[in-house]
Tab-separated table of C-alpha atoms in Angstrom:
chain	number	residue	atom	x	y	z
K	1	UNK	CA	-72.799	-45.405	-55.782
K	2	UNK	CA	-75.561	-47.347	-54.210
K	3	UNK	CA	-74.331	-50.183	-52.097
K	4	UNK	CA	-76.412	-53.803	-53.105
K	5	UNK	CA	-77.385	-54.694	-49.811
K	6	UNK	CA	-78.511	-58.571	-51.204
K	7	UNK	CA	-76.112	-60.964	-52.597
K	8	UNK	CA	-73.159	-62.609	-52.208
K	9	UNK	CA	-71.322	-60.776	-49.392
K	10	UNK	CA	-67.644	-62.069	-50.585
K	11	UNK	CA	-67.526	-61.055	-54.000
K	12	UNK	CA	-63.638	-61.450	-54.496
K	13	UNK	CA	-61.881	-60.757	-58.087
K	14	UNK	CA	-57.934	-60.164	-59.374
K	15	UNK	CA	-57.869	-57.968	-62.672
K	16	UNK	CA	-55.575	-55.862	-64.340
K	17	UNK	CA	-57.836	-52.778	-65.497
K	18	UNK	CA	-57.589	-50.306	-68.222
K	19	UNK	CA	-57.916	-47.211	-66.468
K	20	UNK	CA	-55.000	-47.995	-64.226
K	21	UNK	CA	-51.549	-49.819	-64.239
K	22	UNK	CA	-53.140	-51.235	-60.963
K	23	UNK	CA	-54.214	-54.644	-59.650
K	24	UNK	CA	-57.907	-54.749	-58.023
K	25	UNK	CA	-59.143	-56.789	-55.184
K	26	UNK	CA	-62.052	-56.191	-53.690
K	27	UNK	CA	-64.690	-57.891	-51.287
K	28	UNK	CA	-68.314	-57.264	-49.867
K	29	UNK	CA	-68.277	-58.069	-45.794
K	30	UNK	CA	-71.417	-57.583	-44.124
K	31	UNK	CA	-71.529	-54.821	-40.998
K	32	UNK	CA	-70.748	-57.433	-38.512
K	33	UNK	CA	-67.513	-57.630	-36.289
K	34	UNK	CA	-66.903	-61.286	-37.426
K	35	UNK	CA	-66.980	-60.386	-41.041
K	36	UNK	CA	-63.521	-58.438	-40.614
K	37	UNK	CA	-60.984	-61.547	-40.590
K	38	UNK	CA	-62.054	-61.328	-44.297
K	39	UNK	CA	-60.862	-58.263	-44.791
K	40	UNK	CA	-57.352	-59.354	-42.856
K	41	UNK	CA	-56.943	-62.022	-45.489
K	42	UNK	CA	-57.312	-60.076	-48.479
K	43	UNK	CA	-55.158	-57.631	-47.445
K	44	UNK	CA	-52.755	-60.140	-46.911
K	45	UNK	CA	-53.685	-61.994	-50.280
K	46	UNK	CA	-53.080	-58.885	-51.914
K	47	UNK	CA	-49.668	-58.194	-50.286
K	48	UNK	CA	-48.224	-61.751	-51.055
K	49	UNK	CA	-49.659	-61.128	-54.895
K	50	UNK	CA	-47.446	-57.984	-55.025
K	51	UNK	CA	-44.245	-58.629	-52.687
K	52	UNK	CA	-45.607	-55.798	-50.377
K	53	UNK	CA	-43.589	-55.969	-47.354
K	54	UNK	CA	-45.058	-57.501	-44.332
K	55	UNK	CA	-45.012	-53.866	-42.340
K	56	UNK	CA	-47.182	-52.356	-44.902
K	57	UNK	CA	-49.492	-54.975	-44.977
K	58	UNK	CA	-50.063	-54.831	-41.346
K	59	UNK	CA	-49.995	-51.143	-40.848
K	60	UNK	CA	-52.573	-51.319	-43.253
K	61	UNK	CA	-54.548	-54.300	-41.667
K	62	UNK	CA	-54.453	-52.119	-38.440
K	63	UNK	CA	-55.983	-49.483	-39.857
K	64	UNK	CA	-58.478	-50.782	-41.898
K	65	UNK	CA	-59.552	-52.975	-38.532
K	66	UNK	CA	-59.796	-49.142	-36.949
K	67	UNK	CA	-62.060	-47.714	-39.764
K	68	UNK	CA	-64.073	-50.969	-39.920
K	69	UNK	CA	-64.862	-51.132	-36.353
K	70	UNK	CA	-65.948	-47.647	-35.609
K	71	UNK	CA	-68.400	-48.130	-38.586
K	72	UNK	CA	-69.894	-51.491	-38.088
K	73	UNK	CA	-69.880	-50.428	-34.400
K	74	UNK	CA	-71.333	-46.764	-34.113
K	75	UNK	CA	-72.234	-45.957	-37.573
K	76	UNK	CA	-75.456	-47.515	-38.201
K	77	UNK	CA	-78.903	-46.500	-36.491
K	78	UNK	CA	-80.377	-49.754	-37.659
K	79	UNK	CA	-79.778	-53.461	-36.991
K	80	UNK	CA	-80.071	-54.235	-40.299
K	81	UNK	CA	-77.752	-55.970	-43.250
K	82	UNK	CA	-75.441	-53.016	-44.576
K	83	UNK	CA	-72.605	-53.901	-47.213
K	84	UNK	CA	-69.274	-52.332	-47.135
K	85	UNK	CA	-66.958	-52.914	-49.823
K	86	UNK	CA	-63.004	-53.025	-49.504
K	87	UNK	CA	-60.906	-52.532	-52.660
K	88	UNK	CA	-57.429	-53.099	-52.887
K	89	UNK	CA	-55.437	-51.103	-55.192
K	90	UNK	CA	-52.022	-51.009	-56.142
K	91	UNK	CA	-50.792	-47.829	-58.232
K	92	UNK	CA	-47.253	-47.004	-58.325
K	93	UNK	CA	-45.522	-47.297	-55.105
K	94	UNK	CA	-48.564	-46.777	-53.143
K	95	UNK	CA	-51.154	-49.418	-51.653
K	96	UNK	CA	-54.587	-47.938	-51.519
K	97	UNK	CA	-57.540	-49.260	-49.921
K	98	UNK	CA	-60.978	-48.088	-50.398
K	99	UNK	CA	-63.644	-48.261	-48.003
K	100	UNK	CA	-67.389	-47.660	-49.577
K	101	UNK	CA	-70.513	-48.089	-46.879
K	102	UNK	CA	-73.840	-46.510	-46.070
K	103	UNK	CA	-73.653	-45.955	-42.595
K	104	UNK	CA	-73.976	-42.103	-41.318
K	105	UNK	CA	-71.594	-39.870	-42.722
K	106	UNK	CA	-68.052	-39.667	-40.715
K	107	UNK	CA	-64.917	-38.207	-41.697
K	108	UNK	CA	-62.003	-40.044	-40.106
K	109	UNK	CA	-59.372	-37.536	-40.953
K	110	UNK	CA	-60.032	-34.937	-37.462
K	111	UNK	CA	-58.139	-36.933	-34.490
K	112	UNK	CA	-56.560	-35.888	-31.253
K	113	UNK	CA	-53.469	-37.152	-30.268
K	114	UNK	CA	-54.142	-39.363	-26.777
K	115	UNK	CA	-52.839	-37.424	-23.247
K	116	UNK	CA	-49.546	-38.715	-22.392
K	117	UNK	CA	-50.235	-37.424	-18.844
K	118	UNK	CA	-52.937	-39.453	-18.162
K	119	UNK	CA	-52.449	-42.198	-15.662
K	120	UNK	CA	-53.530	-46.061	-16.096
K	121	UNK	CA	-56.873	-45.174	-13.876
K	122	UNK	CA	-58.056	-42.211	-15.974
K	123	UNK	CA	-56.766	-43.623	-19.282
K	124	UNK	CA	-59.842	-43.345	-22.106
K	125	UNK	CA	-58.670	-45.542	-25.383
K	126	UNK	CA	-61.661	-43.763	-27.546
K	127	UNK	CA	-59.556	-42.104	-30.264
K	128	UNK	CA	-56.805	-43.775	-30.583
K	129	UNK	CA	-57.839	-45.762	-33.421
K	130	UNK	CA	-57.932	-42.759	-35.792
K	131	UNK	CA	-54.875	-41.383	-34.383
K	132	UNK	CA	-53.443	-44.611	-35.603
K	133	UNK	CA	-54.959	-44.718	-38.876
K	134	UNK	CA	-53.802	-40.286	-39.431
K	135	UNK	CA	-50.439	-41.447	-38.297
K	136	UNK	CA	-49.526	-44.899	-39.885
K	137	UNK	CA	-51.148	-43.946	-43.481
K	138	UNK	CA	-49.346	-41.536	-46.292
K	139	UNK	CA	-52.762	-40.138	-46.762
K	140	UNK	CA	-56.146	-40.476	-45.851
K	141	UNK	CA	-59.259	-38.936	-48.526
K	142	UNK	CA	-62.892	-38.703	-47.671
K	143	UNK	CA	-65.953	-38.001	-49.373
K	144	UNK	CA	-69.653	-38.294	-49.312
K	145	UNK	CA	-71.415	-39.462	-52.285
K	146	UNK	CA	-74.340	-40.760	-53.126
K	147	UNK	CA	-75.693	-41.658	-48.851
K	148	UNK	CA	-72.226	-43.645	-49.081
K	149	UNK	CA	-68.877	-42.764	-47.006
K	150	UNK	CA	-65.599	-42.889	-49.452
K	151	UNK	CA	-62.533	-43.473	-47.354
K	152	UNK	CA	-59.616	-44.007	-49.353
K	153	UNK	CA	-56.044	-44.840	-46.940
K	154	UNK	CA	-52.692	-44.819	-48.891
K	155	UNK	CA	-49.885	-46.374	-47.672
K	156	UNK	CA	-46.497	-46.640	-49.560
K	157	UNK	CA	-45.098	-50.050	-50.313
V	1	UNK	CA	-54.344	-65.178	-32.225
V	2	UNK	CA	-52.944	-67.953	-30.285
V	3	UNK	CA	-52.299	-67.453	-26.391
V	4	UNK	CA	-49.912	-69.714	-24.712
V	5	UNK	CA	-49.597	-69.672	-20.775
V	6	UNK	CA	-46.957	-71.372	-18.714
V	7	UNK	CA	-45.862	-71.010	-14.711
V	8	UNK	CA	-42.848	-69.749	-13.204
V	9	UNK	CA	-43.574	-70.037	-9.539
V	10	UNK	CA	-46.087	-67.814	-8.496
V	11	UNK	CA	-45.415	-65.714	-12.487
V	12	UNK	CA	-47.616	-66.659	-14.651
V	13	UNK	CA	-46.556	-65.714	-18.435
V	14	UNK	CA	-48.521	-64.993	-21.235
V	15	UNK	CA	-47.473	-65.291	-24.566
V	16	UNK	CA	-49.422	-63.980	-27.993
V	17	UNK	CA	-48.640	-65.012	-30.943
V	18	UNK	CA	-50.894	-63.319	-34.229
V	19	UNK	CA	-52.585	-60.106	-34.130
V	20	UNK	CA	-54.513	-58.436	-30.818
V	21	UNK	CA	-57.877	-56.835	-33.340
V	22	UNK	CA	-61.532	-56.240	-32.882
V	23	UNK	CA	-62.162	-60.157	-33.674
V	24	UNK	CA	-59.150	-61.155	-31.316
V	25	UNK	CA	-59.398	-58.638	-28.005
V	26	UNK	CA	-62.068	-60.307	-26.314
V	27	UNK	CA	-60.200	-63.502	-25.725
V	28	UNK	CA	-57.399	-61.835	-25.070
V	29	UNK	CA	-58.849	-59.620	-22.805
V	30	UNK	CA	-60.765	-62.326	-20.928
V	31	UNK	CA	-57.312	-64.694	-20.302
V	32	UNK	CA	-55.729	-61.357	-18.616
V	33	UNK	CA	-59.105	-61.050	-16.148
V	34	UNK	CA	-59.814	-64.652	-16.168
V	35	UNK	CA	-55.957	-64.677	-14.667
V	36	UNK	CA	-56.266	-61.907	-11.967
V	37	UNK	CA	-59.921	-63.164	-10.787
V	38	UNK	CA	-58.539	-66.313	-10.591
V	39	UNK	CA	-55.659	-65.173	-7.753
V	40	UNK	CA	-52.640	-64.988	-10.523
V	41	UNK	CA	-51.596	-61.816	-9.686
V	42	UNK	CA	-47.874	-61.718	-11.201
V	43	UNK	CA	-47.779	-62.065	-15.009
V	44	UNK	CA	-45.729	-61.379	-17.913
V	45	UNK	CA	-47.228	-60.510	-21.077
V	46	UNK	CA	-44.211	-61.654	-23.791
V	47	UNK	CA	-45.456	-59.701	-26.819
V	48	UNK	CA	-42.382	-61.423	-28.826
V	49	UNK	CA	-44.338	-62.924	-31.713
V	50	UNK	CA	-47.427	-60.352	-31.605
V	51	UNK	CA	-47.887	-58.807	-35.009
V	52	UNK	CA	-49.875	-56.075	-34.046
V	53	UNK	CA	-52.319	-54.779	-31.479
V	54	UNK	CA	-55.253	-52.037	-32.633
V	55	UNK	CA	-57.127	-49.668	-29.770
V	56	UNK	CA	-59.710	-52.411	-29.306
V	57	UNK	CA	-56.934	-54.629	-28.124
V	58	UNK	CA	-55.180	-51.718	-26.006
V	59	UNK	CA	-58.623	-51.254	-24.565
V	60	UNK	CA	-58.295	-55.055	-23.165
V	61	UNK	CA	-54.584	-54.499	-22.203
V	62	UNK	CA	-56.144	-51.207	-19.757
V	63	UNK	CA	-58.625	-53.453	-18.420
V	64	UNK	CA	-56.404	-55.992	-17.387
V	65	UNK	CA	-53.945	-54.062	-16.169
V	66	UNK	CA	-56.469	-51.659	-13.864
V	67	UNK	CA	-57.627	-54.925	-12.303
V	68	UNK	CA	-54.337	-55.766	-11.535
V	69	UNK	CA	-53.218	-52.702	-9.903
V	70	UNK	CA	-56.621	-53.349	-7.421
V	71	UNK	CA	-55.902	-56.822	-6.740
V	72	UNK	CA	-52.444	-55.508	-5.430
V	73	UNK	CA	-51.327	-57.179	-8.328
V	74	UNK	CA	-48.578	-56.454	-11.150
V	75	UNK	CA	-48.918	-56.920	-15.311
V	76	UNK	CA	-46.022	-56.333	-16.976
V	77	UNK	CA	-44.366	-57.109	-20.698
V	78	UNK	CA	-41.985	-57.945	-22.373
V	79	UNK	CA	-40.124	-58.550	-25.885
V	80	UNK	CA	-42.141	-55.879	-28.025
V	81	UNK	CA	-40.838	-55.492	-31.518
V	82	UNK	CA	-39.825	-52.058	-33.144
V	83	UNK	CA	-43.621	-52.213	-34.742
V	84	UNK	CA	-45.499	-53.097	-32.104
V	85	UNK	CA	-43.540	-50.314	-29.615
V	86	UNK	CA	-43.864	-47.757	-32.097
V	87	UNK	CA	-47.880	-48.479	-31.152
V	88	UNK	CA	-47.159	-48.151	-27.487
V	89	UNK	CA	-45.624	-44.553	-28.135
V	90	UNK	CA	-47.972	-43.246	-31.067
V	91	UNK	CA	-50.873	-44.253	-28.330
V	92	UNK	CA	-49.180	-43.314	-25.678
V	93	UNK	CA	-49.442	-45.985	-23.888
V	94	UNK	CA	-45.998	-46.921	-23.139
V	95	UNK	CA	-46.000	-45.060	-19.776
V	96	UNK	CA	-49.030	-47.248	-18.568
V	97	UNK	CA	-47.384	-50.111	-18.274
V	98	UNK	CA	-44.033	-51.601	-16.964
V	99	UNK	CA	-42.223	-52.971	-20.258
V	100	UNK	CA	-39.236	-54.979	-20.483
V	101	UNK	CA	-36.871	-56.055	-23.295
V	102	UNK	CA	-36.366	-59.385	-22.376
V	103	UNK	CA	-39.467	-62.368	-20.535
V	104	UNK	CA	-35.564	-63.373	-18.140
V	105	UNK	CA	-35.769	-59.768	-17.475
V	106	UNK	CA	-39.331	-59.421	-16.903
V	107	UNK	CA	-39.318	-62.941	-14.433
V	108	UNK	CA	-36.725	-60.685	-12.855
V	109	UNK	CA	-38.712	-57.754	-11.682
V	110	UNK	CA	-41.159	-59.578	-10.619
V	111	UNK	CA	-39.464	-62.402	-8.464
Protein backbone atom coordinates (compact mmCIF):
# COMPACT_ATOMS: atom_id res chain seq x y z
CA UNK A 1 0.00 0.00 0.00
CA UNK A 2 1.04 3.40 -1.12
CA UNK A 3 0.76 5.97 1.58
CA UNK A 4 -1.34 9.43 0.13
CA UNK A 5 1.05 11.86 1.13
CA UNK A 6 -1.78 14.95 0.35
CA UNK A 7 -4.92 15.30 2.21
CA UNK A 8 -6.44 15.49 5.26
CA UNK A 9 -3.82 14.29 7.78
CA UNK A 10 -6.61 13.25 10.58
CA UNK A 11 -8.76 11.06 8.77
CA UNK A 12 -10.57 9.48 11.89
CA UNK A 13 -13.55 6.75 11.45
CA UNK A 14 -15.47 4.04 14.00
CA UNK A 15 -16.87 0.95 11.95
CA UNK A 16 -17.74 -2.41 12.60
CA UNK A 17 -16.26 -4.36 9.44
CA UNK A 18 -17.12 -7.53 7.76
CA UNK A 19 -13.97 -9.21 7.67
CA UNK A 20 -13.57 -8.99 11.40
CA UNK A 21 -15.65 -9.03 14.70
CA UNK A 22 -13.36 -5.92 15.29
CA UNK A 23 -13.85 -2.18 15.78
CA UNK A 24 -11.48 0.16 13.50
CA UNK A 25 -9.99 3.46 14.31
CA UNK A 26 -7.59 4.83 12.46
CA UNK A 27 -5.81 8.30 11.80
CA UNK A 28 -3.23 9.93 9.31
CA UNK A 29 -0.50 12.15 11.52
CA UNK A 30 2.05 13.78 9.59
CA UNK A 31 6.01 12.80 10.43
CA UNK A 32 6.29 15.54 12.89
CA UNK A 33 6.90 15.14 16.75
CA UNK A 34 3.84 17.39 17.51
CA UNK A 35 1.54 15.30 15.47
CA UNK A 36 1.84 12.36 18.16
CA UNK A 37 -0.62 13.78 20.99
CA UNK A 38 -3.06 12.64 18.22
CA UNK A 39 -2.15 9.44 18.30
CA UNK A 40 -2.34 9.53 22.45
CA UNK A 41 -5.97 10.49 22.09
CA UNK A 42 -7.12 7.92 19.87
CA UNK A 43 -5.67 5.39 21.66
CA UNK A 44 -7.37 6.58 24.50
CA UNK A 45 -10.71 7.18 22.46
CA UNK A 46 -10.48 3.76 21.48
CA UNK A 47 -9.91 2.33 25.00
CA UNK A 48 -12.89 4.29 26.63
CA UNK A 49 -15.09 2.92 23.39
CA UNK A 50 -14.18 -0.65 24.49
CA UNK A 51 -13.72 -0.63 28.48
CA UNK A 52 -9.95 -1.43 27.85
CA UNK A 53 -8.32 -1.00 31.07
CA UNK A 54 -6.34 2.06 31.66
CA UNK A 55 -2.83 -0.14 31.88
CA UNK A 56 -3.32 -1.40 28.46
CA UNK A 57 -4.08 1.71 27.06
CA UNK A 58 -0.99 3.25 28.33
CA UNK A 59 1.38 0.42 27.82
CA UNK A 60 0.21 0.76 24.50
CA UNK A 61 0.45 4.66 24.28
CA UNK A 62 4.12 4.10 25.47
CA UNK A 63 4.93 2.09 22.90
CA UNK A 64 3.41 3.45 20.08
CA UNK A 65 5.18 7.00 21.32
CA UNK A 66 8.57 4.61 21.05
CA UNK A 67 7.86 3.36 17.44
CA UNK A 68 6.61 6.82 16.39
CA UNK A 69 9.55 8.68 17.51
CA UNK A 70 12.36 6.62 16.20
CA UNK A 71 10.54 6.94 12.77
CA UNK A 72 9.58 10.51 12.50
CA UNK A 73 13.02 11.07 14.10
CA UNK A 74 15.69 8.85 12.20
CA UNK A 75 13.71 7.26 9.56
CA UNK A 76 13.39 9.69 6.89
CA UNK A 77 16.35 11.04 4.60
CA UNK A 78 14.14 13.88 3.51
CA UNK A 79 12.46 16.88 5.16
CA UNK A 80 9.56 16.35 3.45
CA UNK A 81 5.59 15.59 4.33
CA UNK A 82 5.43 11.67 4.97
CA UNK A 83 2.01 10.12 6.26
CA UNK A 84 1.88 7.42 8.76
CA UNK A 85 -1.26 5.83 9.51
CA UNK A 86 -2.31 4.31 13.02
CA UNK A 87 -5.16 1.76 13.12
CA UNK A 88 -6.74 0.61 16.06
CA UNK A 89 -8.08 -2.78 16.17
CA UNK A 90 -9.84 -4.72 18.55
CA UNK A 91 -10.13 -8.65 17.86
CA UNK A 92 -10.86 -10.91 20.61
CA UNK A 93 -9.05 -10.19 23.71
CA UNK A 94 -6.29 -8.51 22.01
CA UNK A 95 -5.75 -4.66 21.14
CA UNK A 96 -3.76 -4.30 17.99
CA UNK A 97 -2.31 -1.31 16.58
CA UNK A 98 -0.97 -0.93 13.20
CA UNK A 99 1.64 1.31 12.17
CA UNK A 100 1.92 1.86 8.11
CA UNK A 101 4.77 4.62 6.90
CA UNK A 102 7.30 5.12 4.15
CA UNK A 103 10.25 5.93 5.90
CA UNK A 104 13.43 3.45 5.40
CA UNK A 105 12.80 0.05 6.22
CA UNK A 106 13.37 -0.90 10.15
CA UNK A 107 12.41 -3.84 11.98
CA UNK A 108 11.74 -3.01 15.62
CA UNK A 109 11.62 -6.53 16.87
CA UNK A 110 15.95 -6.99 17.46
CA UNK A 111 16.59 -5.06 20.96
CA UNK A 112 19.19 -5.34 23.65
CA UNK A 113 18.30 -5.29 27.01
CA UNK A 114 20.03 -1.85 28.66
CA UNK A 115 23.43 -2.63 31.06
CA UNK A 116 22.36 -2.70 34.54
CA UNK A 117 26.04 -2.07 35.42
CA UNK A 118 26.32 1.03 33.93
CA UNK A 119 26.63 4.01 36.18
CA UNK A 120 24.53 7.45 35.91
CA UNK A 121 27.79 9.06 33.99
CA UNK A 122 28.13 6.36 31.31
CA UNK A 123 24.39 5.66 31.08
CA UNK A 124 23.30 5.69 27.04
CA UNK A 125 19.19 5.68 26.90
CA UNK A 126 19.40 4.72 22.92
CA UNK A 127 17.53 1.40 22.99
CA UNK A 128 15.51 1.42 25.51
CA UNK A 129 12.54 2.38 23.68
CA UNK A 130 12.35 -0.93 21.78
CA UNK A 131 13.24 -2.84 24.74
CA UNK A 132 10.09 -1.33 26.06
CA UNK A 133 7.95 -1.84 23.19
CA UNK A 134 9.56 -6.16 22.92
CA UNK A 135 8.76 -6.25 26.56
CA UNK A 136 5.37 -4.47 27.31
CA UNK A 137 3.59 -5.93 23.96
CA UNK A 138 2.14 -9.76 23.56
CA UNK A 139 3.61 -9.58 20.15
CA UNK A 140 5.19 -7.46 17.82
CA UNK A 141 4.92 -8.38 13.54
CA UNK A 142 6.85 -6.64 10.85
CA UNK A 143 6.87 -6.52 7.28
CA UNK A 144 7.91 -4.64 4.26
CA UNK A 145 5.52 -4.07 1.57
CA UNK A 146 5.07 -2.06 -1.02
CA UNK A 147 8.34 0.92 0.15
CA UNK A 148 6.00 0.92 3.39
CA UNK A 149 7.04 -0.46 7.04
CA UNK A 150 4.04 -2.75 8.62
CA UNK A 151 4.40 -2.81 12.37
CA UNK A 152 1.64 -4.43 13.96
CA UNK A 153 1.94 -4.39 18.33
CA UNK A 154 -0.62 -6.64 20.19
CA UNK A 155 -1.39 -6.14 23.50
CA UNK A 156 -4.07 -8.14 25.48
CA UNK A 157 -6.94 -6.28 27.04
CA UNK B 1 1.84 17.05 31.50
CA UNK B 2 1.41 19.43 34.25
CA UNK B 3 4.51 20.25 36.60
CA UNK B 4 3.85 21.69 39.94
CA UNK B 5 6.84 23.04 42.13
CA UNK B 6 6.70 24.06 45.74
CA UNK B 7 9.67 24.84 48.56
CA UNK B 8 10.58 23.07 51.56
CA UNK B 9 13.51 25.05 52.81
CA UNK B 10 16.32 24.75 50.72
CA UNK B 11 14.14 21.21 48.86
CA UNK B 12 12.63 22.10 46.15
CA UNK B 13 9.86 19.40 44.97
CA UNK B 14 8.68 18.60 41.78
CA UNK B 15 5.60 17.09 41.08
CA UNK B 16 4.25 15.55 37.47
CA UNK B 17 1.14 14.90 36.90
CA UNK B 18 0.21 13.25 33.01
CA UNK B 19 2.56 11.43 30.93
CA UNK B 20 6.65 12.20 30.57
CA UNK B 21 6.61 11.41 26.14
CA UNK B 22 8.44 12.71 23.15
CA UNK B 23 5.89 15.85 23.10
CA UNK B 24 6.24 16.25 27.02
CA UNK B 25 10.27 15.60 27.88
CA UNK B 26 11.52 18.78 26.84
CA UNK B 27 9.66 20.78 29.40
CA UNK B 28 10.19 18.45 31.72
CA UNK B 29 13.61 18.17 31.12
CA UNK B 30 14.21 21.93 31.03
CA UNK B 31 12.33 22.58 34.77
CA UNK B 32 14.96 19.83 36.20
CA UNK B 33 18.11 22.02 34.50
CA UNK B 34 16.36 25.25 34.69
CA UNK B 35 16.30 24.15 38.68
CA UNK B 36 20.01 23.09 39.14
CA UNK B 37 21.39 26.17 36.92
CA UNK B 38 19.40 28.19 38.88
CA UNK B 39 21.33 27.10 42.45
CA UNK B 40 18.33 24.56 43.58
CA UNK B 41 20.37 21.85 44.17
CA UNK B 42 18.08 19.55 46.54
CA UNK B 43 14.89 18.31 44.82
CA UNK B 44 12.36 15.73 44.96
CA UNK B 45 10.83 14.46 41.95
CA UNK B 46 7.15 13.01 43.41
CA UNK B 47 6.24 10.80 40.44
CA UNK B 48 2.78 10.07 42.42
CA UNK B 49 0.33 11.02 39.68
CA UNK B 50 2.78 10.34 36.57
CA UNK B 51 1.11 7.97 34.16
CA UNK B 52 3.96 7.00 32.36
CA UNK B 53 7.43 8.02 31.28
CA UNK B 54 8.94 6.64 27.64
CA UNK B 55 13.04 6.65 26.94
CA UNK B 56 12.73 10.19 25.60
CA UNK B 57 11.58 11.22 29.01
CA UNK B 58 14.26 8.92 30.89
CA UNK B 59 16.71 10.61 28.60
CA UNK B 60 15.64 14.09 30.40
CA UNK B 61 15.52 12.38 33.88
CA UNK B 62 19.71 11.35 33.04
CA UNK B 63 20.31 14.77 32.11
CA UNK B 64 19.04 16.26 35.05
CA UNK B 65 20.26 14.08 37.29
CA UNK B 66 24.15 14.14 35.77
CA UNK B 67 23.96 17.90 36.29
CA UNK B 68 23.07 17.43 39.62
CA UNK B 69 25.66 15.09 40.69
CA UNK B 70 28.31 18.07 39.19
CA UNK B 71 26.73 20.84 40.90
CA UNK B 72 27.38 18.76 44.16
CA UNK B 73 23.86 18.50 44.04
CA UNK B 74 21.19 15.61 44.81
CA UNK B 75 17.80 14.53 42.58
CA UNK B 76 15.92 12.13 44.07
CA UNK B 77 12.08 10.59 43.80
CA UNK B 78 9.57 9.57 45.16
CA UNK B 79 5.92 7.89 45.13
CA UNK B 80 6.34 5.78 41.79
CA UNK B 81 3.42 3.54 41.08
CA UNK B 82 3.69 -0.32 40.38
CA UNK B 83 3.55 0.85 36.43
CA UNK B 84 5.72 3.42 36.34
CA UNK B 85 8.56 1.27 38.60
CA UNK B 86 8.11 -1.62 36.54
CA UNK B 87 9.71 1.09 33.79
CA UNK B 88 12.52 1.93 36.13
CA UNK B 89 13.49 -1.91 36.30
CA UNK B 90 12.65 -3.08 32.60
CA UNK B 91 15.14 0.07 31.72
CA UNK B 92 17.19 -0.40 34.25
CA UNK B 93 17.22 2.57 35.50
CA UNK B 94 16.21 2.11 38.97
CA UNK B 95 19.84 1.90 40.22
CA UNK B 96 20.55 5.47 38.74
CA UNK B 97 18.71 7.18 40.91
CA UNK B 98 17.87 7.43 44.70
CA UNK B 99 13.99 6.47 44.91
CA UNK B 100 11.79 6.70 47.75
CA UNK B 101 8.27 5.44 48.60
CA UNK B 102 7.03 8.27 50.21
CA UNK B 103 7.81 12.77 49.16
CA UNK B 104 7.91 12.79 53.85
CA UNK B 105 10.45 10.22 53.21
CA UNK B 106 12.20 11.72 50.42
CA UNK B 107 12.21 15.53 52.42
CA UNK B 108 13.85 13.17 54.88
CA UNK B 109 16.98 12.13 53.14
CA UNK B 110 17.59 15.09 52.01
CA UNK B 111 17.20 17.47 55.12
Amino acid sequence: MQIEPSGPTLLLHSKMTSESSGTHFSLRIGNTINEMKKVVDLVERFGSAHNVSKKAINELNLCLDEILNNTISYGYDDKGFHSILVTLTLVGDLMIAEIVDDAKPFDPRQSTPPDPSQGLGERRVGGVGLHFVNALMEKVDYSRKNGCNHLKLHKKL
Amino acid sequence: MDIAEEHNGDVTIVEIKGRIDSNTSRPFGDRLTGLIKAGRKRIVVDLKNLVYISSAGFRALLLAGRLAEESQGTLVLCSLSSEVQRLFDLGAFTDLFPIYSSREEGLTKLS
